[in-house]
Structure formats: C-alpha cells, structure tokens
Tab-separated table of N, CA and C in Angstrom:
chain	number	residue	atom	x	y	z
A	1	UNK	N	0.862	-1.217	-0.206
A	1	UNK	CA	0.079	0.017	0.013
A	1	UNK	C	0.904	1.331	-0.028
A	2	UNK	N	1.869	1.273	0.851
A	2	UNK	CA	2.600	2.638	0.960
A	2	UNK	C	3.450	3.047	-0.455
A	3	UNK	N	3.941	2.086	-1.338
A	3	UNK	CA	4.569	2.349	-2.415
A	3	UNK	C	3.555	2.807	-3.252
A	4	UNK	N	2.290	2.300	-3.682
A	4	UNK	CA	1.345	2.884	-4.378
A	4	UNK	C	0.672	4.220	-3.975
A	5	UNK	N	0.409	4.346	-2.535
A	5	UNK	CA	0.046	5.353	-2.141
A	5	UNK	C	0.975	6.662	-2.193
A	6	UNK	N	2.256	6.399	-2.379
A	6	UNK	CA	3.334	7.544	-2.594
A	6	UNK	C	3.242	7.678	-4.029
A	7	UNK	N	2.466	7.084	-4.947
A	7	UNK	CA	2.615	7.258	-6.287
A	7	UNK	C	3.644	6.766	-7.114
A	8	UNK	N	4.299	5.634	-6.404
A	8	UNK	CA	5.364	5.039	-7.126
A	8	UNK	C	4.904	3.594	-7.733
A	9	UNK	N	5.201	3.247	-8.763
A	9	UNK	CA	4.809	1.913	-9.577
A	9	UNK	C	5.322	0.931	-8.710
A	10	UNK	N	4.493	-0.026	-8.842
A	10	UNK	CA	4.774	-1.386	-8.115
A	10	UNK	C	4.806	-2.539	-9.069
A	11	UNK	N	5.891	-3.090	-9.412
A	11	UNK	CA	6.007	-4.629	-9.973
A	11	UNK	C	5.728	-5.560	-9.228
A	12	UNK	N	4.772	-6.571	-9.410
A	12	UNK	CA	4.523	-7.647	-8.671
A	12	UNK	C	4.919	-8.929	-9.495
A	13	UNK	N	5.908	-9.605	-8.780
A	13	UNK	CA	6.306	-10.745	-9.571
A	13	UNK	C	5.741	-12.153	-9.029
A	14	UNK	N	5.123	-12.060	-7.873
A	14	UNK	CA	4.429	-13.237	-7.100
A	14	UNK	C	2.973	-12.837	-7.039
A	15	UNK	N	2.246	-13.382	-7.900
A	15	UNK	CA	0.864	-12.927	-8.219
A	15	UNK	C	-0.276	-13.695	-7.617
A	16	UNK	N	0.138	-14.672	-6.744
A	16	UNK	CA	-0.978	-15.614	-6.167
A	16	UNK	C	-1.859	-14.962	-5.190
A	17	UNK	N	-1.418	-13.845	-4.818
A	17	UNK	CA	-2.064	-13.056	-3.781
A	17	UNK	C	-3.453	-12.351	-4.526
A	18	UNK	N	-3.351	-12.199	-5.783
A	18	UNK	CA	-4.288	-11.666	-6.655
A	18	UNK	C	-5.477	-12.676	-7.037
A	19	UNK	N	-5.428	-13.818	-6.441
A	19	UNK	CA	-6.644	-14.592	-6.370
A	19	UNK	C	-7.636	-14.115	-5.460
A	20	UNK	N	-7.320	-13.261	-4.466
A	20	UNK	CA	-8.191	-12.319	-3.933
A	20	UNK	C	-8.601	-11.126	-4.613
A	21	UNK	N	-9.894	-11.348	-5.223
A	21	UNK	CA	-10.382	-10.163	-6.057
A	21	UNK	C	-10.427	-8.719	-5.307
A	22	UNK	N	-10.781	-8.962	-4.174
A	22	UNK	CA	-10.735	-7.754	-3.134
A	22	UNK	C	-9.582	-7.098	-3.231
A	23	UNK	N	-8.392	-7.593	-2.855
A	23	UNK	CA	-7.077	-7.175	-2.756
A	23	UNK	C	-6.514	-6.525	-4.010
A	24	UNK	N	-6.823	-7.252	-5.170
A	24	UNK	CA	-6.451	-6.625	-6.401
A	24	UNK	C	-7.313	-5.364	-6.866
A	25	UNK	N	-8.449	-5.297	-6.420
A	25	UNK	CA	-9.449	-4.120	-6.789
A	25	UNK	C	-8.794	-2.942	-5.901
A	26	UNK	N	-8.552	-3.306	-4.380
A	26	UNK	CA	-8.035	-2.323	-3.723
A	26	UNK	C	-6.761	-1.528	-3.959
A	27	UNK	N	-5.802	-2.476	-4.550
A	27	UNK	CA	-4.493	-1.877	-5.069
A	27	UNK	C	-4.761	-1.232	-6.277
A	28	UNK	N	-5.496	-1.819	-7.263
A	28	UNK	CA	-5.920	-1.121	-8.530
A	28	UNK	C	-6.295	0.221	-8.182
A	29	UNK	N	-7.334	0.393	-7.376
A	29	UNK	CA	-7.891	1.710	-7.206
A	29	UNK	C	-6.877	2.570	-6.485
A	30	UNK	N	-6.111	2.132	-5.660
A	30	UNK	CA	-5.111	3.244	-4.947
A	30	UNK	C	-3.932	3.406	-6.081
A	31	UNK	N	-3.822	2.563	-6.950
A	31	UNK	CA	-2.859	3.172	-7.808
A	31	UNK	C	-3.350	4.019	-8.865
A	32	UNK	N	-4.611	4.059	-9.132
A	32	UNK	CA	-5.277	4.782	-9.938
A	32	UNK	C	-5.443	6.309	-9.197
A	33	UNK	N	-5.775	6.278	-7.983
A	33	UNK	CA	-5.948	7.578	-7.249
A	33	UNK	C	-4.491	8.239	-7.217
A	34	UNK	N	-3.454	7.631	-6.991
A	34	UNK	CA	-2.230	8.322	-6.811
A	34	UNK	C	-1.512	8.282	-8.088
A	35	UNK	N	-1.842	7.712	-9.306
A	35	UNK	CA	-1.256	8.040	-10.446
A	35	UNK	C	-0.056	7.150	-10.743
A	36	UNK	N	0.038	6.112	-9.800
A	36	UNK	CA	1.045	4.998	-9.909
A	36	UNK	C	0.337	3.721	-10.853
A	37	UNK	N	1.496	2.996	-11.217
A	37	UNK	CA	0.940	1.882	-11.993
A	37	UNK	C	1.165	0.624	-11.448
A	38	UNK	N	-0.006	-0.455	-11.074
A	38	UNK	CA	0.314	-1.563	-10.658
A	38	UNK	C	0.748	-2.602	-11.856
A	39	UNK	N	1.942	-3.021	-11.800
A	39	UNK	CA	2.434	-3.874	-12.977
A	39	UNK	C	2.489	-5.200	-12.373
A	40	UNK	N	1.915	-6.065	-13.296
A	40	UNK	CA	1.767	-7.639	-12.946
A	40	UNK	C	2.920	-8.149	-13.922
A	41	UNK	N	3.937	-8.731	-13.586
A	41	UNK	CA	4.912	-9.590	-14.271
A	41	UNK	C	4.432	-10.660	-15.082
A	42	UNK	N	4.716	-10.882	-16.447
A	42	UNK	CA	4.473	-11.966	-17.223
A	42	UNK	C	5.703	-12.884	-17.142
A	43	UNK	N	5.637	-14.276	-17.269
A	43	UNK	CA	6.569	-14.915	-17.648
A	43	UNK	C	6.725	-16.345	-16.479
A	44	UNK	N	7.829	-16.863	-16.534
A	44	UNK	CA	7.921	-17.978	-15.875
A	44	UNK	C	7.610	-17.857	-14.378
A	45	UNK	N	8.143	-16.660	-13.633
A	45	UNK	CA	7.715	-16.701	-12.124
A	45	UNK	C	6.345	-16.593	-11.968
A	46	UNK	N	5.536	-15.589	-12.413
A	46	UNK	CA	4.050	-15.921	-12.168
A	46	UNK	C	3.635	-17.229	-12.457
A	47	UNK	N	4.269	-18.001	-13.582
A	47	UNK	CA	3.450	-19.052	-13.924
A	47	UNK	C	3.681	-20.135	-12.905
A	48	UNK	N	4.734	-20.110	-12.326
A	48	UNK	CA	5.019	-21.034	-11.073
A	48	UNK	C	4.348	-20.655	-9.983
A	49	UNK	N	4.156	-19.319	-9.648
A	49	UNK	CA	3.358	-19.028	-8.481
A	49	UNK	C	1.950	-19.350	-8.868
A	50	UNK	N	1.447	-19.144	-9.935
A	50	UNK	CA	-0.169	-19.658	-10.142
A	50	UNK	C	-0.177	-21.211	-10.048
A	51	UNK	N	1.091	-21.990	-10.286
A	51	UNK	CA	0.615	-23.295	-10.198
A	51	UNK	C	0.922	-23.896	-8.839
A	52	UNK	N	1.673	-23.175	-8.014
A	52	UNK	CA	1.651	-23.368	-6.542
A	52	UNK	C	0.365	-23.119	-6.007
A	53	UNK	N	-0.150	-22.083	-6.314
A	53	UNK	CA	-1.478	-21.805	-5.831
A	53	UNK	C	-2.508	-22.689	-6.073
A	54	UNK	N	-2.509	-23.347	-7.342
A	54	UNK	CA	-3.384	-24.353	-7.826
A	54	UNK	C	-3.243	-25.579	-6.976
A	55	UNK	N	-1.940	-25.828	-6.640
A	55	UNK	CA	-1.587	-27.050	-5.829
A	55	UNK	C	-2.582	-26.873	-4.325
A	56	UNK	N	-2.951	-25.781	-3.998
A	56	UNK	CA	-3.825	-25.846	-2.600
A	56	UNK	C	-5.103	-26.329	-3.032
A	57	UNK	N	-5.576	-26.681	-4.165
A	57	UNK	CA	-6.992	-27.185	-4.460
A	57	UNK	C	-6.655	-28.560	-5.023
A	58	UNK	N	-7.794	-29.165	-5.206
A	58	UNK	CA	-7.830	-30.516	-5.964
A	58	UNK	C	-8.046	-30.318	-7.457
A	59	UNK	N	-6.756	-29.927	-8.117
A	59	UNK	CA	-6.717	-29.791	-9.748
A	59	UNK	C	-6.113	-30.914	-10.275
A	60	UNK	N	-6.864	-31.344	-11.380
A	60	UNK	CA	-6.213	-32.443	-12.127
A	60	UNK	C	-5.420	-32.109	-13.168
A	61	UNK	N	-5.708	-30.957	-13.635
A	61	UNK	CA	-4.928	-30.559	-14.815
A	61	UNK	C	-4.554	-28.924	-14.861
A	62	UNK	N	-3.402	-28.636	-15.103
A	62	UNK	CA	-3.335	-27.185	-15.584
A	62	UNK	C	-2.509	-26.969	-16.857
A	63	UNK	N	-2.735	-25.852	-17.298
A	63	UNK	CA	-2.252	-25.372	-18.686
A	63	UNK	C	-1.538	-23.996	-18.549
A	64	UNK	N	-0.370	-24.066	-18.944
A	64	UNK	CA	0.239	-22.787	-19.088
A	64	UNK	C	0.582	-22.520	-20.416
A	65	UNK	N	0.069	-21.243	-20.783
A	65	UNK	CA	0.374	-21.025	-22.331
A	65	UNK	C	0.876	-19.610	-22.459
A	66	UNK	N	1.996	-19.573	-22.886
A	66	UNK	CA	2.940	-18.189	-23.036
A	66	UNK	C	3.118	-17.767	-24.437
A	67	UNK	N	2.755	-16.703	-24.627
A	67	UNK	CA	2.751	-15.963	-26.078
A	67	UNK	C	3.734	-14.644	-25.873
A	68	UNK	N	4.513	-14.712	-26.807
A	68	UNK	CA	5.471	-13.690	-27.065
A	68	UNK	C	5.523	-13.132	-28.619
A	69	UNK	N	5.881	-12.161	-28.571
A	69	UNK	CA	6.388	-11.506	-30.207
A	69	UNK	C	7.598	-12.442	-30.263
A	70	UNK	N	7.672	-12.689	-31.721
A	70	UNK	CA	8.963	-13.678	-32.236
A	70	UNK	C	10.411	-13.202	-31.626
A	71	UNK	N	10.522	-11.905	-31.634
A	71	UNK	CA	11.971	-11.414	-31.124
A	71	UNK	C	12.095	-11.564	-29.620
A	72	UNK	N	11.031	-11.886	-28.882
A	72	UNK	CA	10.950	-12.135	-27.351
A	72	UNK	C	11.558	-13.554	-27.053
A	73	UNK	N	11.597	-14.378	-28.096
A	73	UNK	CA	12.269	-15.759	-28.013
A	73	UNK	C	13.626	-15.855	-28.352
A	74	UNK	N	14.125	-14.890	-29.051
A	74	UNK	CA	15.473	-14.853	-29.491
A	74	UNK	C	16.557	-15.016	-28.284
A	75	UNK	N	17.634	-16.095	-28.517
A	75	UNK	CA	18.430	-16.337	-27.591
A	75	UNK	C	17.748	-17.475	-26.764
A	76	UNK	N	16.815	-18.173	-26.969
A	76	UNK	CA	16.279	-19.145	-26.337
A	76	UNK	C	16.357	-20.399	-27.031
A	77	UNK	N	16.017	-21.606	-26.366
A	77	UNK	CA	15.860	-22.828	-27.124
A	77	UNK	C	14.899	-22.507	-28.488
A	78	UNK	N	13.882	-21.752	-28.182
A	78	UNK	CA	12.748	-21.762	-29.417
A	78	UNK	C	13.739	-21.279	-30.665
A	79	UNK	N	14.663	-20.580	-30.602
A	79	UNK	CA	15.405	-20.032	-31.831
A	79	UNK	C	15.842	-21.273	-32.739
A	80	UNK	N	16.116	-22.410	-32.034
A	80	UNK	CA	16.772	-23.351	-32.636
A	80	UNK	C	15.569	-24.586	-33.181
A	81	UNK	N	14.274	-24.060	-32.936
A	81	UNK	CA	13.224	-24.951	-33.219
A	81	UNK	C	12.362	-24.500	-34.307
A	82	UNK	N	12.358	-23.148	-34.113
A	82	UNK	CA	11.196	-22.292	-35.077
A	82	UNK	C	11.841	-21.242	-35.569
A	83	UNK	N	11.716	-21.018	-37.051
A	83	UNK	CA	12.318	-19.815	-37.763
A	83	UNK	C	11.913	-18.557	-37.242
A	84	UNK	N	12.250	-18.241	-36.013
A	84	UNK	CA	11.464	-16.841	-35.695
A	84	UNK	C	11.297	-15.592	-36.570
A	85	UNK	N	12.391	-15.375	-37.466
A	85	UNK	CA	12.313	-14.269	-38.458
A	85	UNK	C	10.968	-14.494	-39.495
A	86	UNK	N	10.870	-15.741	-39.576
A	86	UNK	CA	9.750	-16.248	-40.730
A	86	UNK	C	8.509	-16.433	-40.383
A	87	UNK	N	8.187	-16.343	-38.960
A	87	UNK	CA	6.891	-16.499	-38.524
A	87	UNK	C	5.776	-15.475	-38.907
A	88	UNK	N	4.616	-15.749	-39.343
A	88	UNK	CA	3.555	-15.012	-39.695
A	88	UNK	C	2.253	-15.128	-38.906
A	89	UNK	N	2.341	-16.354	-38.132
A	89	UNK	CA	1.300	-16.724	-37.258
A	89	UNK	C	1.842	-17.378	-36.037
A	90	UNK	N	1.044	-17.544	-35.072
A	90	UNK	CA	1.365	-18.153	-33.705
A	90	UNK	C	2.027	-19.743	-34.093
A	91	UNK	N	2.840	-20.234	-33.387
A	91	UNK	CA	3.609	-21.289	-33.448
A	91	UNK	C	4.031	-22.004	-32.276
A	92	UNK	N	3.807	-23.357	-32.149
A	92	UNK	CA	4.115	-23.980	-30.761
A	92	UNK	C	5.540	-24.702	-31.019
A	93	UNK	N	6.455	-24.355	-30.110
A	93	UNK	CA	7.755	-25.167	-29.957
A	93	UNK	C	7.916	-25.933	-28.766
A	94	UNK	N	6.891	-26.111	-28.004
A	94	UNK	CA	7.036	-26.982	-26.697
A	94	UNK	C	5.577	-27.372	-26.553
A	95	UNK	N	5.176	-28.775	-26.353
A	95	UNK	CA	4.201	-29.047	-25.739
A	95	UNK	C	4.503	-30.452	-24.717
A	96	UNK	N	4.188	-30.436	-23.539
A	96	UNK	CA	4.469	-31.480	-22.576
A	96	UNK	C	4.393	-31.157	-21.130
A	97	UNK	N	5.130	-32.035	-20.469
A	97	UNK	CA	5.152	-31.515	-18.915
A	97	UNK	C	6.480	-31.717	-18.311
C-alpha cells in the first residue's frame, strides 16, 4: 500500500495474492488514485506462482500458455526449433510436462 500511495509504480512478480479479487481491486484503485501503475509481471515466475496456488486445491490438470512476439524468444531454445524471423502466425515449439 505504501508504495502505491506514494505514487510509485509497483511491479508484482508473485501474483498468487491476486486470487483475492478484493485485494486486487483495492490495489488497482489505490494506484489509479495516486497516479501509480500496478504492474503484474508475465513469464515463468508468475506461472510457477499460479501453479503453486493451484496445488492448494484439487486440480487434475493445469495449462500454462505463454505468448510473445517472435523477437522475445531470441536467444532461447525456441530459436533452434522455429524460424523466428519467418513467423507470420502463432507457432508452438513445446508441448509436454
């Protein structure tokens, strides 16, 4: 609260707390009032956090889908699997567990 109330942007990398809709609404409203931004990180860390949260319930299956612009995958194993510079539509380069 203090960060947003001071008008400072807040980057949240552990997003499991946002399963509480009231908390998310409270922080978003506080950010709007102070002119700050509530930034929610995308990528592996939030994905792991969501999966940890799902482990608290009886979940039989979870799906994590990640989309990026092709240049966002440069320097990753995807570059050796998919011709990133030639993509004109979404492509899957990993499916599994």
